[in-house]
Amino acid sequence: MRAAVVHAFGEPLVIETVPDPSPPADGVVVAVRATGVCRSDWHGWMGHDPAISLPHVPGHELAGVVAAAGPQVRAFAVGDRVTVPFCLGCGRCEPCRAGQTQVCDEDFQPGFTAWGSFAELVALDWADVNLVALPEAVGFDAAAGLGCRFATAYRAVVQVGRLQPGEWLAVHGCGGVGLSAVMIAAAAGARVVAIDVSADALAAARAAGAELTARAGADVRELTSGGAHVSLDAIGSEAACAASVAGLRKRGRHVQVGLLPEPPRVPMDLVIARELELLGSHGMAARTYPELLALVEAATLRPGDLITREIGLDETPAALAAMGEGGPAGVTVIRP
Ligand SMILES: [Zn+2]
Ligand SMILES: [Zn+2]
């Protein structure tokens, strides 16, 4: 198969032909039809993730067709259209037995703990626990974003943040996950203020449904007459995390969504003074995908609208490098 391979952290990926994977006994090989480029891939490529060993193939936001299945797989077969969460659960550990596969003790993450989807084929463990069947109405490009950014945003806003209609959501950082959060919150009848350093990103946020947009450093408590009820750090930086916490209304909920390579300083004085909640959100369990897919199928949520660029595998090295500056506005999808 053709794949985009990392031979040295931070050095350009090499497009080359490598051996085809074969399915694990309880897993599958998926023929990748679309895979998103995400800032997490950039972190991995830069060497920020100790789980990665070289040579390595990044890519974790995938959709495709089952090309081969191991003998123990019961629920899926060759030809099925599928996607997966970026964090696959083993189905056996304590979090998995409680249905929380997104925080599995053994977590399998394509593109991190194993070769990922910047390739024509990707092998995935534990298929019955983690594969999500795609409805016909949901295309591969749109589905590629569900595994990471869109599902992550959905869980952060709806399941973890518990955002209610009429409440204010502040989104700090309008990359893929931030724009997804804007769209999900607006569709849920909440009011959204989007914050970013880039005018292009803020324009994309308005198009996704943000009522207000502001440059980083703006006073969210002033803009929202008292503060956001729920606020996300959707980029993963000390400044965005601190601004998110500081922009909350009393008893508001901060949800940390962006990955943080270094532990940030958090204004805990505000947390006690305003009785804030600090919450983490890490992907979404496969079993909760149907509620999200139903909204996509009904076109209430349109993850495909966030895609601004479709590229081939050959353009992957440059697209990944561009994520270092936050990437272009909107979402880039690779079709291997
Ligand atoms: Zn991602
Ligand atoms: Zn597990």
Coordinates of C-alpha atoms and ligand atoms in Angstrom, one line a residue:
M1 CA 0.0 0.0 0.0
R2 CA 1.0 3.6 -0.3
A3 CA 1.5 5.5 2.9
A4 CA 2.9 8.7 4.3
V5 CA 5.7 7.6 6.6
V6 CA 7.5 9.5 9.4
H7 CA 11.1 8.4 9.5
A8 CA 12.3 11.2 11.8
F9 CA 10.3 13.5 14.1
G10 CA 9.7 16.9 12.5
E11 CA 11.2 15.8 9.1
P12 CA 8.9 15.7 6.1
L13 CA 6.8 12.6 5.7
V14 CA 7.9 10.3 2.9
I15 CA 5.3 8.9 0.5
E16 CA 6.3 5.3 -0.1
T17 CA 5.0 1.8 -0.7
V18 CA 5.0 -0.4 2.4
P19 CA 3.6 -3.9 3.1
D20 CA -0.2 -4.2 3.4
P21 CA -1.4 -4.8 6.9
S22 CA -3.3 -8.0 7.8
P23 CA -6.2 -7.9 10.2
P24 CA -5.8 -8.9 13.9
A25 CA -7.9 -11.9 15.0
D26 CA -10.5 -9.6 16.6
G27 CA -9.9 -6.7 14.2
V28 CA -10.2 -5.5 10.7
V29 CA -8.3 -3.8 7.9
V30 CA -10.1 -0.7 6.5
A31 CA -9.6 0.7 3.0
V32 CA -9.3 4.4 3.9
R33 CA -11.6 6.6 1.7
A34 CA -11.1 9.8 3.7
T35 CA -8.9 10.8 6.6
G36 CA -8.7 14.2 8.3
V37 CA -5.6 16.2 9.1
C38 CA -5.6 17.2 12.7
R39 CA -3.4 19.1 15.1
S40 CA -2.9 15.9 17.1
D41 CA -1.2 14.4 14.1
W42 CA 1.2 17.4 14.1
H43 CA 2.0 16.9 17.8
G44 CA 2.7 13.2 17.1
W45 CA 4.9 14.1 14.1
M46 CA 6.8 16.6 16.2
G47 CA 7.7 13.9 18.8
H48 CA 5.4 15.1 21.6
D49 CA 3.7 11.7 22.1
P50 CA 5.9 9.0 23.8
A51 CA 3.6 6.3 22.4
I52 CA 4.9 6.8 18.9
S53 CA 7.9 4.7 17.7
L54 CA 9.5 5.1 14.3
P55 CA 9.0 4.5 11.4
H56 CA 5.4 5.6 11.8
V57 CA 2.2 6.4 9.8
P58 CA 0.0 9.2 11.3
G59 CA -3.7 9.6 10.8
H60 CA -6.6 8.9 13.2
E61 CA -9.7 10.5 11.7
L62 CA -10.8 7.9 9.2
A63 CA -13.7 6.5 7.3
G64 CA -13.7 3.8 4.8
V65 CA -14.7 0.3 3.9
V66 CA -13.8 -3.0 5.7
A67 CA -11.3 -4.7 3.4
A68 CA -10.5 -7.7 5.6
A69 CA -11.8 -9.1 8.9
G70 CA -10.2 -11.4 11.5
P71 CA -11.8 -14.7 12.3
Q72 CA -13.2 -13.5 15.7
V73 CA -15.1 -10.4 14.2
R74 CA -18.8 -11.0 14.4
A75 CA -20.6 -7.6 13.9
F76 CA -18.8 -6.4 10.8
A77 CA -17.9 -7.9 7.4
V78 CA -15.9 -7.0 4.3
G79 CA -17.7 -4.2 2.4
D80 CA -19.2 -2.5 5.4
R81 CA -18.9 1.3 5.4
V82 CA -17.4 2.3 8.8
T83 CA -15.7 4.9 10.9
V84 CA -14.1 4.6 14.4
P85 CA -13.4 6.9 17.4
F86 CA -9.7 7.9 17.6
C87 CA -9.4 6.1 20.9
L88 CA -10.5 2.4 20.6
G89 CA -11.3 0.5 23.7
C90 CA -10.3 -3.1 24.6
G91 CA -13.8 -3.9 25.9
R92 CA -12.3 -5.7 28.9
C93 CA -10.7 -3.2 31.3
E94 CA -12.7 -1.3 34.1
P95 CA -13.5 1.9 32.0
C96 CA -14.5 -0.2 29.0
R97 CA -16.8 -2.5 31.1
A98 CA -18.5 0.7 32.3
G99 CA -19.0 1.8 28.6
Q100 CA -16.2 4.4 28.8
T101 CA -14.0 3.1 26.0
Q102 CA -12.7 6.6 25.2
V103 CA -10.5 6.3 28.4
C104 CA -9.6 2.6 27.9
D105 CA -6.6 1.4 30.0
E106 CA -5.1 -0.3 27.0
D107 CA -6.3 2.3 24.4
F108 CA -5.5 1.6 20.8
Q109 CA -5.1 4.8 18.8
P110 CA -4.4 4.5 15.1
G111 CA -1.8 7.0 14.2
F112 CA -0.3 7.0 17.7
T113 CA 0.0 3.5 19.3
A114 CA -0.1 1.9 15.9
W115 CA 0.2 2.9 12.2
G116 CA -2.7 5.2 11.2
S117 CA -4.8 6.2 8.2
F118 CA -2.4 8.4 6.1
A119 CA -2.3 5.3 4.0
E120 CA -4.5 3.2 1.6
L121 CA -5.1 0.7 4.4
V122 CA -5.2 0.7 8.2
A123 CA -5.4 -2.2 10.6
L124 CA -7.7 -1.7 13.7
D125 CA -8.0 -3.9 16.8
W126 CA -11.2 -4.8 18.7
A127 CA -13.5 -4.2 15.8
D128 CA -16.8 -5.4 17.4
V129 CA -16.3 -2.9 20.3
N130 CA -15.2 0.1 18.3
L131 CA -16.3 0.1 14.6
V132 CA -19.3 2.4 13.9
A133 CA -21.4 1.6 10.9
L134 CA -22.0 4.6 8.6
P135 CA -25.5 5.3 7.4
E136 CA -25.7 5.6 3.6
A137 CA -26.6 9.2 3.9
V138 CA -23.3 10.0 5.6
G139 CA -20.4 10.4 3.2
F140 CA -16.8 9.4 3.8
D141 CA -15.5 12.9 3.9
A142 CA -18.0 14.1 6.5
A143 CA -17.5 10.8 8.5
A144 CA -13.7 11.3 8.5
G145 CA -14.2 14.2 10.9
L146 CA -16.5 12.3 13.2
G147 CA -13.7 10.1 14.6
C148 CA -11.9 12.9 16.3
R149 CA -12.8 16.6 15.9
F150 CA -16.6 16.3 15.5
A151 CA -17.2 13.5 18.0
T152 CA -14.8 15.2 20.4
A153 CA -16.6 18.5 20.0
Y154 CA -20.0 16.8 20.4
R155 CA -19.0 15.0 23.6
A156 CA -17.4 18.1 25.0
V157 CA -20.4 20.4 24.3
V158 CA -23.3 18.0 24.9
Q159 CA -22.2 15.1 27.1
V160 CA -19.5 16.7 29.2
G161 CA -20.3 20.4 29.1
R162 CA -24.1 19.8 29.4
L163 CA -24.8 22.9 27.3
Q164 CA -28.4 23.9 27.3
P165 CA -30.5 25.9 24.8
G166 CA -30.1 29.7 25.4
E167 CA -26.8 29.3 27.3
W168 CA -23.6 30.9 26.1
L169 CA -20.8 28.7 24.8
A170 CA -17.3 30.3 24.4
V171 CA -15.0 28.5 22.0
H172 CA -11.3 29.4 22.3
G173 CA -9.6 28.3 19.2
C174 CA -11.5 27.8 15.9
G175 CA -9.7 25.0 14.2
G176 CA -11.5 21.7 13.3
V177 CA -12.7 20.9 16.8
G178 CA -13.6 24.5 17.6
L179 CA -15.6 25.0 14.5
S180 CA -17.4 21.7 15.1
A181 CA -18.2 22.8 18.6
V182 CA -19.6 26.1 17.2
M183 CA -21.9 24.2 14.8
I184 CA -23.1 21.7 17.4
A185 CA -23.9 24.4 20.0
A186 CA -25.7 26.6 17.5
A187 CA -27.7 23.6 16.3
A188 CA -28.6 22.9 19.9
G189 CA -30.1 26.4 20.3
A190 CA -27.2 27.8 22.4
R191 CA -25.5 31.2 21.8
V192 CA -21.8 31.0 20.7
V193 CA -18.9 33.4 21.0
A194 CA -15.9 32.2 19.1
I195 CA -12.4 33.4 19.9
D196 CA -9.3 33.1 17.7
V197 CA -6.2 35.0 16.6
S198 CA -7.1 34.6 12.9
A199 CA -9.7 36.6 11.0
D200 CA -10.2 33.7 8.6
A201 CA -10.9 31.3 11.5
L202 CA -13.4 33.8 12.9
A203 CA -15.1 34.1 9.5
A204 CA -15.4 30.3 9.4
A205 CA -16.8 30.4 12.9
R206 CA -19.5 32.9 11.9
A207 CA -20.4 30.7 9.0
A208 CA -20.7 27.7 11.4
G209 CA -23.2 29.6 13.5
A210 CA -21.2 31.8 16.0
E211 CA -23.3 34.8 17.1
L212 CA -20.2 36.8 18.2
T213 CA -16.6 36.5 17.3
A214 CA -13.6 38.1 19.0
R215 CA -9.8 38.2 18.8
A216 CA -7.9 36.4 21.5
G217 CA -7.6 38.6 24.5
A218 CA -11.2 39.8 24.3
D219 CA -13.3 40.0 27.5
V220 CA -15.8 37.2 27.2
R221 CA -17.6 38.1 30.4
E222 CA -18.2 41.6 29.0
L223 CA -19.3 40.3 25.6
T224 CA -21.7 37.8 27.1
S225 CA -23.1 40.0 29.9
G226 CA -21.6 38.0 32.7
G227 CA -19.7 35.2 31.1
A228 CA -20.1 31.9 29.3
H229 CA -22.0 29.1 30.9
V230 CA -19.7 26.6 29.1
S231 CA -16.3 27.3 27.7
L232 CA -13.8 25.2 25.7
D233 CA -10.1 25.4 25.2
A234 CA -10.3 23.8 21.8
I235 CA -6.7 24.5 20.8
G236 CA -4.7 23.3 23.7
S237 CA -2.5 26.1 25.1
E238 CA -1.9 27.7 28.5
A239 CA -3.3 31.0 27.3
A240 CA -6.5 29.5 25.8
C241 CA -7.1 27.4 28.9
A242 CA -6.6 30.4 31.2
A243 CA -8.8 32.6 29.0
S244 CA -11.5 30.0 28.9
V245 CA -11.6 29.7 32.7
A246 CA -11.5 33.4 33.2
G247 CA -14.4 34.0 30.7
L248 CA -16.8 31.8 32.5
R249 CA -20.0 33.0 34.3
K250 CA -20.2 32.0 38.0
R251 CA -20.7 28.2 38.3
G252 CA -19.7 27.8 34.7
R253 CA -18.1 24.7 33.1
H254 CA -14.6 24.7 31.5
V255 CA -14.0 21.8 29.2
Q256 CA -10.5 21.0 28.2
V257 CA -10.5 19.6 24.7
G258 CA -7.2 20.7 23.1
L259 CA -4.2 18.5 24.0
L260 CA -1.7 20.2 26.2
P261 CA 2.0 19.1 25.7
E262 CA 2.9 20.8 28.9
P263 CA 0.9 21.1 32.1
P264 CA -0.6 24.6 32.0
R265 CA -0.9 27.2 34.9
V266 CA -4.7 27.4 35.5
P267 CA -6.3 30.4 37.4
M268 CA -7.5 28.2 40.3
D269 CA -8.3 31.4 42.3
L270 CA -11.2 32.0 39.9
V271 CA -12.2 28.3 40.2
I272 CA -12.9 28.7 43.9
A273 CA -14.2 32.2 43.8
R274 CA -16.7 31.6 41.1
E275 CA -17.4 27.9 41.8
L276 CA -16.3 26.8 38.4
E277 CA -16.2 23.2 37.1
L278 CA -13.1 22.0 35.3
L279 CA -13.8 19.0 33.0
G280 CA -11.8 16.9 30.6
S281 CA -13.2 15.5 27.3
H282 CA -11.2 12.8 25.5
G283 CA -12.9 11.6 22.3
M284 CA -16.2 9.8 22.4
A285 CA -17.1 6.1 23.0
A286 CA -18.3 4.2 19.9
R287 CA -21.5 3.2 21.7
T288 CA -22.7 6.8 21.8
Y289 CA -22.1 7.5 18.1
P290 CA -25.7 6.7 17.0
E291 CA -27.1 9.8 18.7
L292 CA -24.6 11.9 16.8
L293 CA -25.0 10.0 13.5
A294 CA -28.7 10.5 13.7
L295 CA -28.2 14.3 13.8
V296 CA -25.8 14.1 10.8
E297 CA -28.2 11.9 8.9
A298 CA -31.0 14.4 9.5
A299 CA -28.7 17.2 8.3
T300 CA -29.2 19.0 11.7
L301 CA -25.4 18.7 11.9
R302 CA -23.3 19.1 8.7
P303 CA -19.7 18.1 9.4
G304 CA -19.1 18.1 5.7
D305 CA -19.6 21.9 5.6
L306 CA -16.5 22.4 7.6
I307 CA -14.3 20.8 5.0
T308 CA -12.4 23.4 3.0
R309 CA -9.8 21.3 1.3
E310 CA -9.5 17.8 -0.2
I311 CA -6.0 16.6 -1.1
G312 CA -4.3 13.4 -2.1
L313 CA -1.6 11.5 -0.2
D314 CA 1.2 13.3 -2.0
E315 CA 0.1 16.6 -0.5
T316 CA 0.0 15.2 3.0
P317 CA 3.6 16.2 4.1
A318 CA 2.9 19.9 3.4
A319 CA -0.6 19.8 4.9
L320 CA 0.7 18.3 8.2
A321 CA 3.6 20.8 8.4
A322 CA 1.0 23.6 8.0
M323 CA -0.8 22.5 11.1
G324 CA 2.1 23.9 13.2
E325 CA 0.8 27.4 12.6
G326 CA -2.7 26.2 13.4
G327 CA -3.3 25.1 9.8
P328 CA -5.6 26.7 7.2
A329 CA -9.1 27.8 8.2
G330 CA -11.5 24.9 8.1
V331 CA -10.8 21.2 7.7
T332 CA -8.5 19.4 5.3
V333 CA -9.3 15.8 4.3
I334 CA -7.0 13.4 2.5
R335 CA -8.3 10.8 0.1
P336 CA -5.5 8.2 -0.1
Ligands
ZN1 ZN -7.8 14.5 15.5
ZN2 ZN -10.4 -1.1 27.8

